[in-house]
Short mmCIF file of C-alpha atoms in Angstrom, two decimals:
data_model
loop_
_atom_site.label_atom_id
_atom_site.label_comp_id
_atom_site.label_asym_id
_atom_site.label_seq_id
_atom_site.Cartn_x
_atom_site.Cartn_y
_atom_site.Cartn_z
CA MET U 272 -29.76 5.31 -20.15
CA ASP U 273 -27.79 7.47 -22.37
CA LEU U 274 -25.26 8.03 -19.68
CA LEU U 275 -24.46 4.35 -19.41
CA ASN U 276 -24.35 3.76 -23.18
CA THR U 277 -21.77 6.70 -23.42
CA LEU U 278 -19.76 5.34 -20.60
CA VAL U 279 -19.65 1.88 -21.96
CA GLU U 280 -18.58 3.14 -25.41
CA LYS U 281 -15.77 5.18 -23.82
CA GLY U 282 -14.61 2.13 -21.51
CA MET U 283 -14.28 0.01 -24.69
CA ARG U 284 -11.98 2.90 -26.30
CA ARG U 285 -10.08 3.46 -22.92
CA GLU U 286 -11.43 6.97 -23.26
CA LEU U 287 -11.65 9.10 -19.99
CA PRO U 288 -15.17 9.88 -18.89
CA THR U 289 -15.91 13.51 -17.95
CA ARG U 290 -16.05 14.45 -14.27
CA GLU U 291 -19.62 15.14 -14.70
CA GLU U 292 -20.31 11.66 -16.06
CA ALA U 293 -18.50 10.08 -13.02
CA LEU U 294 -20.41 12.23 -10.67
CA ALA U 295 -23.67 11.00 -12.36
CA VAL U 296 -22.61 7.32 -11.88
CA LEU U 297 -22.39 8.02 -8.05
CA ALA U 298 -25.81 10.00 -8.22
CA THR U 299 -27.88 7.16 -9.98
CA SER U 300 -30.72 5.65 -7.78
CA ASP U 301 -31.06 2.27 -6.47
CA ASP U 302 -33.78 1.61 -9.04
CA ASP U 303 -31.01 1.93 -11.63
CA LEU U 304 -28.36 -0.01 -9.94
CA LEU U 305 -28.65 -3.33 -11.90
CA GLU U 306 -28.46 -1.23 -15.01
CA VAL U 307 -25.16 0.50 -13.66
CA VAL U 308 -23.53 -2.91 -12.79
CA ALA U 309 -24.46 -4.50 -16.08
CA ALA U 310 -23.06 -1.54 -17.96
CA ALA U 311 -19.73 -1.40 -16.05
CA GLY U 312 -19.76 -5.35 -16.28
CA ARG U 313 -19.63 -5.10 -19.98
CA VAL U 314 -16.38 -2.92 -19.74
CA ARG U 315 -14.89 -5.28 -17.10
CA ARG U 316 -15.45 -8.49 -19.47
CA GLN U 317 -14.06 -6.45 -22.43
CA TRP U 318 -10.59 -6.34 -20.87
CA PHE U 319 -10.71 -9.20 -18.32
CA GLY U 320 -13.29 -11.71 -19.35
CA ARG U 321 -14.68 -13.68 -16.38
CA ARG U 322 -11.34 -14.07 -14.66
CA VAL U 323 -10.81 -13.12 -10.94
CA LYS U 324 -7.52 -12.86 -9.59
CA LEU U 325 -6.75 -13.95 -5.92
CA ASN U 326 -4.26 -12.23 -3.79
CA TYR U 327 -2.94 -13.11 -0.33
CA LEU U 328 -1.78 -10.72 2.42
CA VAL U 329 1.02 -11.45 4.74
CA ASN U 330 1.54 -8.91 7.64
CA LEU U 331 5.19 -8.85 8.03
CA LYS U 332 5.14 -6.35 10.98
CA SER U 333 1.81 -5.44 12.75
CA GLY U 334 1.08 -2.12 14.80
CA LEU U 335 3.82 0.07 16.39
CA CYS U 336 3.60 2.66 13.65
CA PRO U 337 4.68 6.27 14.04
CA GLU U 338 2.28 7.63 11.51
CA ASP U 339 -1.25 9.06 12.49
CA CYS U 340 -3.42 7.97 9.50
CA SER U 341 -6.78 8.15 10.99
CA TYR U 342 -8.29 5.14 9.12
CA CYS U 343 -5.59 2.80 10.34
CA SER U 344 -5.59 0.31 13.09
CA GLN U 345 -1.86 0.44 13.47
CA ARG U 346 -1.19 4.01 13.80
CA LEU U 347 0.56 6.13 16.42
CA GLY U 348 -1.40 5.84 19.69
CA SER U 349 -3.54 3.13 18.50
CA LYS U 350 -5.95 1.71 21.20
CA ALA U 351 -7.34 -1.11 18.75
CA GLU U 352 -6.59 -4.30 20.38
CA ILE U 353 -4.84 -5.78 17.12
CA LEU U 354 -1.87 -8.06 16.87
CA LYS U 355 1.28 -6.30 17.55
CA TYR U 356 4.57 -8.09 16.58
CA THR U 357 7.93 -7.02 15.09
CA TRP U 358 9.33 -8.40 11.72
CA LEU U 359 8.46 -11.89 10.81
CA LYS U 360 11.46 -14.15 10.04
CA PRO U 361 11.84 -14.87 6.22
CA GLU U 362 10.97 -18.51 7.03
CA GLU U 363 7.84 -17.51 8.81
CA ALA U 364 6.58 -15.07 5.94
CA THR U 365 7.37 -17.85 3.36
CA GLU U 366 5.26 -20.49 5.33
CA ALA U 367 2.40 -17.70 5.71
CA ALA U 368 2.69 -17.03 1.87
CA ALA U 369 2.60 -20.76 1.14
CA ALA U 370 -0.85 -21.05 2.69
CA GLY U 371 -2.38 -18.51 0.40
CA VAL U 372 -0.67 -19.91 -2.78
CA ALA U 373 -2.17 -23.40 -1.85
CA GLY U 374 -5.54 -21.71 -1.41
CA GLY U 375 -5.22 -20.54 -5.13
CA ALA U 376 -3.63 -16.92 -4.78
CA LYS U 377 -1.57 -15.85 -7.59
CA ARG U 378 -0.22 -12.98 -5.82
CA VAL U 379 1.37 -12.54 -2.29
CA CYS U 380 1.41 -9.04 -1.00
CA LEU U 381 4.09 -8.44 1.75
CA VAL U 382 3.12 -5.61 4.01
CA ALA U 383 4.85 -3.95 6.93
CA SER U 384 3.61 -1.02 9.09
CA GLY U 385 5.73 1.98 9.47
CA ARG U 386 6.41 5.42 7.80
CA GLY U 387 8.87 3.80 5.21
CA PRO U 388 11.59 1.14 5.34
CA THR U 389 15.22 1.71 6.41
CA ASP U 390 17.65 0.01 4.03
CA ARG U 391 18.01 -2.87 6.67
CA ASP U 392 14.34 -3.38 6.18
CA VAL U 393 14.70 -3.50 2.52
CA ASP U 394 17.34 -6.16 3.12
CA ARG U 395 15.15 -8.11 5.29
CA VAL U 396 12.17 -7.95 2.88
CA SER U 397 14.50 -8.73 0.03
CA ARG U 398 15.49 -11.97 1.54
CA THR U 399 11.88 -12.77 2.19
CA ILE U 400 11.09 -12.14 -1.49
CA GLU U 401 13.94 -14.36 -2.50
CA ALA U 402 12.79 -17.11 -0.35
CA ILE U 403 9.13 -17.16 -1.62
CA LYS U 404 10.48 -17.09 -5.26
CA ASP U 405 12.66 -19.98 -4.55
CA GLN U 406 9.63 -22.05 -3.16
CA ASN U 407 7.35 -21.07 -6.12
CA ASP U 408 8.83 -19.11 -8.99
CA GLU U 409 5.46 -18.39 -10.64
CA VAL U 410 4.05 -16.55 -7.75
CA GLU U 411 3.95 -12.83 -7.83
CA VAL U 412 5.18 -10.69 -5.01
CA CYS U 413 4.05 -7.35 -4.17
CA ALA U 414 5.71 -5.09 -1.47
CA CYS U 415 4.01 -2.49 0.69
CA LEU U 416 6.33 -1.01 2.96
CA GLY U 417 5.39 2.78 3.06
CA LEU U 418 7.25 5.82 1.55
CA LEU U 419 10.26 4.89 -0.40
CA SER U 420 13.71 6.61 -0.33
CA ASP U 421 15.85 6.91 -3.42
CA GLY U 422 17.11 3.64 -4.77
CA GLN U 423 15.01 1.29 -2.64
CA ALA U 424 12.37 0.44 -5.31
CA GLU U 425 15.25 -0.65 -7.51
CA ARG U 426 16.66 -3.04 -4.80
CA LEU U 427 13.22 -4.60 -4.26
CA ARG U 428 12.95 -5.20 -8.06
CA ALA U 429 16.39 -6.71 -8.09
CA ALA U 430 15.29 -9.08 -5.29
CA GLY U 431 12.39 -10.20 -7.40
CA ALA U 432 9.50 -8.19 -6.34
CA ASP U 433 6.93 -7.65 -9.26
CA ALA U 434 4.90 -4.69 -7.80
CA TYR U 435 4.77 -2.08 -5.12
CA ASN U 436 1.75 -0.61 -3.53
CA HIS U 437 1.03 2.89 -2.12
CA ASN U 438 -2.47 4.32 -2.04
CA LEU U 439 -3.67 7.75 -2.47
CA ASN U 440 -6.45 6.92 -0.35
CA THR U 441 -8.57 10.23 -0.83
CA SER U 442 -8.55 13.40 -2.68
CA GLU U 443 -5.59 15.78 -2.37
CA GLU U 444 -7.94 18.57 -0.96
CA THR U 445 -9.08 16.62 1.95
CA TYR U 446 -5.91 14.51 2.65
CA GLY U 447 -4.79 16.66 5.35
CA GLU U 448 -7.92 15.83 7.35
CA ILE U 449 -7.06 12.00 7.53
CA THR U 450 -3.12 12.34 8.00
CA THR U 451 -0.74 15.03 9.33
CA THR U 452 2.58 13.14 9.48
CA HIS U 453 3.02 13.02 5.68
CA THR U 454 1.48 14.49 2.64
CA TYR U 455 -0.51 13.61 -0.27
CA ALA U 456 2.63 14.50 -2.48
CA ASP U 457 4.78 11.99 -0.52
CA ARG U 458 2.36 9.23 -1.69
CA VAL U 459 2.46 10.57 -5.27
CA ASP U 460 6.30 10.38 -5.04
CA THR U 461 6.44 6.82 -3.90
CA VAL U 462 4.20 5.72 -6.86
CA ASN U 463 6.30 7.38 -9.07
CA LYS U 464 9.49 5.74 -7.68
CA ALA U 465 7.82 2.51 -8.14
CA HIS U 466 7.05 3.15 -11.73
CA ALA U 467 10.53 4.42 -12.45
CA ALA U 468 12.10 1.31 -11.02
CA GLY U 469 10.18 -0.84 -13.42
CA LEU U 470 7.82 -2.20 -10.60
CA SER U 471 4.24 -2.64 -11.34
CA ALA U 472 2.60 0.37 -9.52
CA CYS U 473 -0.50 -0.08 -7.55
CA SER U 474 -2.48 2.65 -5.83
CA GLY U 475 -6.09 2.99 -4.63
CA LEU U 476 -8.45 4.48 -2.53
CA ILE U 477 -10.67 4.16 0.78
CA ALA U 478 -14.23 5.09 0.49
CA GLY U 479 -16.49 5.67 3.44
CA MET U 480 -14.40 8.05 5.44
CA GLY U 481 -16.89 10.94 5.14
CA GLU U 482 -15.79 12.15 1.87
CA SER U 483 -17.95 13.63 -0.83
CA ASP U 484 -18.88 12.43 -4.15
CA GLY U 485 -16.44 15.01 -5.62
CA ASP U 486 -13.60 13.64 -3.52
CA LEU U 487 -14.20 10.08 -4.53
CA VAL U 488 -14.07 11.43 -8.26
CA ASP U 489 -11.02 13.57 -7.59
CA VAL U 490 -9.10 10.73 -6.22
CA VAL U 491 -9.93 8.17 -9.10
CA PHE U 492 -9.10 10.72 -11.59
CA ALA U 493 -5.88 11.36 -9.95
CA LEU U 494 -5.12 7.72 -9.91
CA ARG U 495 -6.00 7.43 -13.63
CA GLU U 496 -3.31 10.34 -14.37
CA LEU U 497 -0.74 8.13 -12.26
CA ASP U 498 -1.47 5.25 -14.49
CA PRO U 499 -1.11 2.28 -11.86
CA ASP U 500 -1.67 -1.21 -13.26
CA SER U 501 -3.92 -1.88 -10.15
CA VAL U 502 -6.45 0.18 -8.38
CA PRO U 503 -7.55 -1.39 -5.07
CA VAL U 504 -11.00 0.02 -3.76
CA ASN U 505 -11.18 -0.35 0.03
CA PHE U 506 -14.18 0.42 2.18
CA LEU U 507 -13.72 1.90 5.75
CA ILE U 508 -14.03 -0.53 8.48
CA PRO U 509 -15.14 1.53 11.38
CA PHE U 510 -13.57 -0.19 14.40
CA GLU U 511 -15.16 0.95 17.83
CA GLY U 512 -13.07 3.39 19.78
CA THR U 513 -11.53 4.99 16.66
CA PRO U 514 -11.98 8.62 15.30
CA LEU U 515 -13.99 7.20 12.34
CA ALA U 516 -15.92 4.62 14.46
CA LYS U 517 -19.24 6.35 13.65
CA GLU U 518 -18.71 6.90 9.94
CA TRP U 519 -21.09 4.14 8.65
CA ASN U 520 -21.93 6.03 5.47
CA LEU U 521 -21.92 2.92 3.05
CA THR U 522 -24.62 0.76 1.99
CA PRO U 523 -24.19 -2.24 -0.32
CA GLN U 524 -25.80 -0.22 -3.19
CA ARG U 525 -23.48 2.83 -2.67
CA ALA U 526 -20.43 0.53 -2.62
CA LEU U 527 -21.31 -0.96 -5.95
CA ARG U 528 -21.93 2.48 -7.52
CA ILE U 529 -18.38 3.34 -6.31
CA LEU U 530 -16.95 0.40 -7.88
CA ALA U 531 -18.85 0.97 -11.12
CA MET U 532 -17.39 4.63 -11.19
CA VAL U 533 -13.93 3.27 -10.81
CA ARG U 534 -14.19 0.76 -13.55
CA PHE U 535 -15.55 3.38 -15.98
CA VAL U 536 -12.65 5.63 -15.15
CA CYS U 537 -10.22 2.98 -15.20
CA PRO U 538 -11.45 0.32 -17.89
CA ASP U 539 -8.42 -1.60 -18.47
CA VAL U 540 -6.93 -1.59 -15.10
CA GLU U 541 -6.90 -4.48 -12.45
CA VAL U 542 -9.63 -3.14 -10.09
CA ARG U 543 -9.11 -4.71 -6.63
CA LEU U 544 -11.96 -5.39 -4.41
CA ALA U 545 -10.18 -4.92 -1.04
CA GLY U 546 -10.64 -4.31 2.71
CA GLY U 547 -14.26 -3.85 4.07
CA ARG U 548 -16.08 -5.74 1.21
CA GLU U 549 -17.52 -8.25 3.78
CA VAL U 550 -18.59 -5.58 5.97
CA HIS U 551 -20.33 -3.04 3.49
CA LEU U 552 -21.14 -5.09 0.52
CA ARG U 553 -22.33 -8.23 2.56
CA SER U 554 -24.58 -10.53 0.55
CA LEU U 555 -24.21 -8.38 -2.73
CA GLN U 556 -20.40 -9.15 -2.97
CA PRO U 557 -21.11 -11.45 -5.93
CA LEU U 558 -22.35 -8.64 -7.98
CA ALA U 559 -19.21 -6.72 -7.21
CA LEU U 560 -17.27 -9.51 -9.25
CA HIS U 561 -19.06 -7.99 -12.43
CA LEU U 562 -17.01 -4.84 -11.66
CA ALA U 563 -13.82 -5.94 -9.95
CA ASN U 564 -11.39 -8.50 -11.55
CA SER U 565 -9.40 -9.12 -8.49
CA ILE U 566 -9.95 -9.82 -4.67
CA PHE U 567 -8.15 -10.97 -1.59
CA LEU U 568 -8.40 -14.62 -0.23
CA GLY U 569 -9.15 -14.96 3.26
CA ASP U 570 -8.00 -12.65 6.00
CA TYR U 571 -6.60 -9.00 5.79
CA LEU U 572 -3.84 -7.45 7.98
CA THR U 573 -5.47 -6.80 11.17
CA SER U 574 -9.09 -7.84 10.51
CA GLU U 575 -10.52 -11.15 9.59
CA GLY U 576 -12.29 -11.76 6.22
CA GLN U 577 -14.67 -14.53 5.23
CA ALA U 578 -13.51 -17.99 4.77
CA GLY U 579 -11.26 -18.67 1.69
CA LYS U 580 -13.46 -21.54 0.82
CA ALA U 581 -16.48 -19.08 0.76
CA ASP U 582 -14.64 -16.96 -1.46
CA LEU U 583 -13.83 -19.59 -3.92
CA GLU U 584 -17.54 -20.85 -3.84
CA MET U 585 -18.82 -17.24 -4.38
CA ILE U 586 -16.62 -16.92 -7.42
CA ALA U 587 -17.61 -20.21 -8.98
CA ASP U 588 -21.39 -19.64 -8.15
CA ALA U 589 -21.37 -16.13 -9.81
CA GLY U 590 -20.02 -17.63 -12.97
CA PHE U 591 -16.53 -16.46 -12.71
CA GLU U 592 -13.26 -18.54 -12.73
CA VAL U 593 -10.12 -18.08 -10.71
CA GLU U 594 -7.26 -16.82 -12.80
CA GLY U 595 -4.28 -19.08 -13.22
CA ALA U 596 -0.73 -18.27 -12.55
CA ASP U 597 0.18 -18.88 -16.21
CA THR U 598 -2.50 -16.09 -17.37
CA THR U 599 -1.37 -12.53 -18.02
CA THR U 600 -3.65 -10.49 -15.78
CA LEU U 601 -3.74 -7.17 -17.83
CA PRO U 602 -4.67 -6.50 -21.43
CA GLU U 603 -1.89 -6.95 -23.87
CA HIS U 604 -1.48 -3.06 -24.53
CA ARG U 605 -0.70 -2.70 -20.74
CA ALA U 606 1.13 -5.88 -20.15
CA ALA U 607 3.57 -5.14 -23.09
CA GLY U 608 5.26 -2.49 -21.06
CA GLY U 609 6.65 -5.04 -18.68
CA CYS U 610 3.98 -4.47 -15.94
CA GLY U 611 0.99 -6.57 -15.39
CA SER U 612 2.26 -9.80 -17.12
CA ALA U 613 1.99 -13.11 -15.26
CA GLY U 614 4.71 -12.18 -12.64
CA ALA U 615 4.25 -8.33 -12.95
CA ALA U 616 0.75 -7.44 -12.56
CA GLY U 617 -0.40 -4.69 -10.14
CA SER U 618 -1.77 -5.51 -6.84
CA VAL U 619 -2.93 -4.09 -3.55
CA CYS U 620 -0.97 -5.00 -0.39
CA GLY U 621 -2.48 -4.19 2.85
CA GLU U 622 -3.02 -1.27 5.08
CA GLY U 623 -0.55 0.28 7.48
CA SER U 624 0.54 3.99 7.55
CA GLY U 625 2.65 3.26 4.61
CA GLY U 626 -0.56 3.42 2.53
CA CYS U 627 -1.43 0.12 1.84
CA SER U 628 -4.87 -1.63 1.66
CA GLY U 629 -6.70 -4.72 2.91
CA ASP U 630 -7.53 -3.27 6.28
CA ALA U 631 -7.56 0.21 4.96
CA GLY U 632 -10.80 1.07 7.03
CA GLU U 633 -9.29 0.28 10.46
CA ALA U 634 -9.07 3.57 12.06
CA VAL U 635 -7.82 3.97 15.76
CA SER U 636 -7.99 6.57 18.25
CA ALA U 637 -5.03 9.01 18.83
CA ALA U 638 -2.88 8.75 21.85
CA GLY U 639 -4.48 9.79 25.22
CA SER U 640 -7.65 8.76 26.93
CA ALA U 641 -10.39 7.37 24.86
CA PRO U 642 -13.83 9.29 24.70
CA ALA U 643 -16.75 7.58 26.26
CA PRO U 644 -18.31 5.09 23.61
CA GLU U 645 -21.41 6.21 21.81
CA ALA U 646 -24.28 4.39 20.40
CA ALA U 647 -23.71 2.80 16.98
CA PRO U 648 -25.53 4.99 14.26
CA ALA U 649 -28.42 3.39 12.44
CA GLY U 650 -27.13 0.74 9.75
CA ALA U 651 -23.96 0.03 11.71
CA ARG U 652 -22.84 -3.62 11.38
CA THR U 653 -20.27 -3.86 14.18
CA ASP U 654 -21.16 -7.37 14.39
CA LEU U 655 -19.22 -7.92 11.03
CA VAL U 656 -15.96 -6.25 12.25
CA ALA U 657 -13.60 -8.88 13.69
CA VAL U 658 -9.93 -8.37 14.64
CA ARG U 659 -7.53 -10.76 13.15
CA ARG U 660 -6.33 -13.58 15.73
CA ARG U 661 -4.85 -16.25 13.36
CA GLY U 662 -2.21 -16.65 10.74
CA ALA U 663 0.89 -14.42 10.63
CA GLY U 664 2.07 -13.56 14.17
CA THR U 665 0.08 -16.27 15.83
CA ASP U 666 0.42 -20.00 16.32
CA LEU U 667 -2.92 -20.68 14.66
CA ALA U 668 -3.51 -21.79 11.02
CA PRO U 669 -4.37 -18.88 8.56
CA ASN U 670 -7.58 -18.57 6.81
CA ALA U 671 -6.79 -19.28 3.16
#
């Protein structure tokens, strides 16, 4: 296909595709899917070889959030039966992080629900970062705490944080349809604060919320303009009893086309295969490794992922290798700026009202009585949606 040849050439040059070309990728047929994956895979291998970076989520504070993000299980008035707990102690968070590192994770993502951290919260997270670094100075730490106030990014950086995650989630035009308690501009401002503080900025999207192809392209182009080191791609997890519970719009083929489009638009950026991959990609997850060069290991924030051992087997069986702690994630031209090096590469960190990822698809119903349940739409795989009951905040061993 001439389209794919053009996109590969542009990807090798780090040249931005046109909006029409990006839309055309999403419009390709299932008959052309393997060609699309192969083409985007060439771009992925050009910048990242066959390496896969592993990341591990630690949910520092679960639920009880004052924001109304409609995709999030931790939002205001949530009826989702998730784990709810206040801040983990630094030693508890460090123990949870150690499980992920022992499983092969290069990056630990520290996430907390809420609109944004207080200065006391920043102190608390800073102590946790320092404790994790003391235990393993090679591990990368990403914070995901919501909207940042002036000076907070600098304090996290001084404590040893390598990156900060805050997603745009969807296009600016449709943002007000999923959240009313803060704005798209607030999210952009936080990503810029992370950049300015010298943190590796991470920002991504959620697909499957009923958005159009145009919305998907708009948010990915906006991300390219923000220039984060990492772009997580989440797929909505439609929990029963939530506003988006009937939004089963994704097929494995559709999910792969979205990942391919992101790779063409952001060729040299760490593309993260994030929340919802098990639910929507299912048996086609190995094909996604030809597009994304980074995934989470084990569970997410409030939902369970596939077994960590299964993740490692999938990577090996697909002919890829786990990226080592001594390897620079990003290409030299990006890492040279101080972000993306071993110990500074961008990452995604979880969901929550702060705009993180990991469980980004877990919407919940608003406060008040829940509507009567409706039959699941055709194609729904509700059997694949499982609330996390192990790891951080519990007495059970984590999945890593």
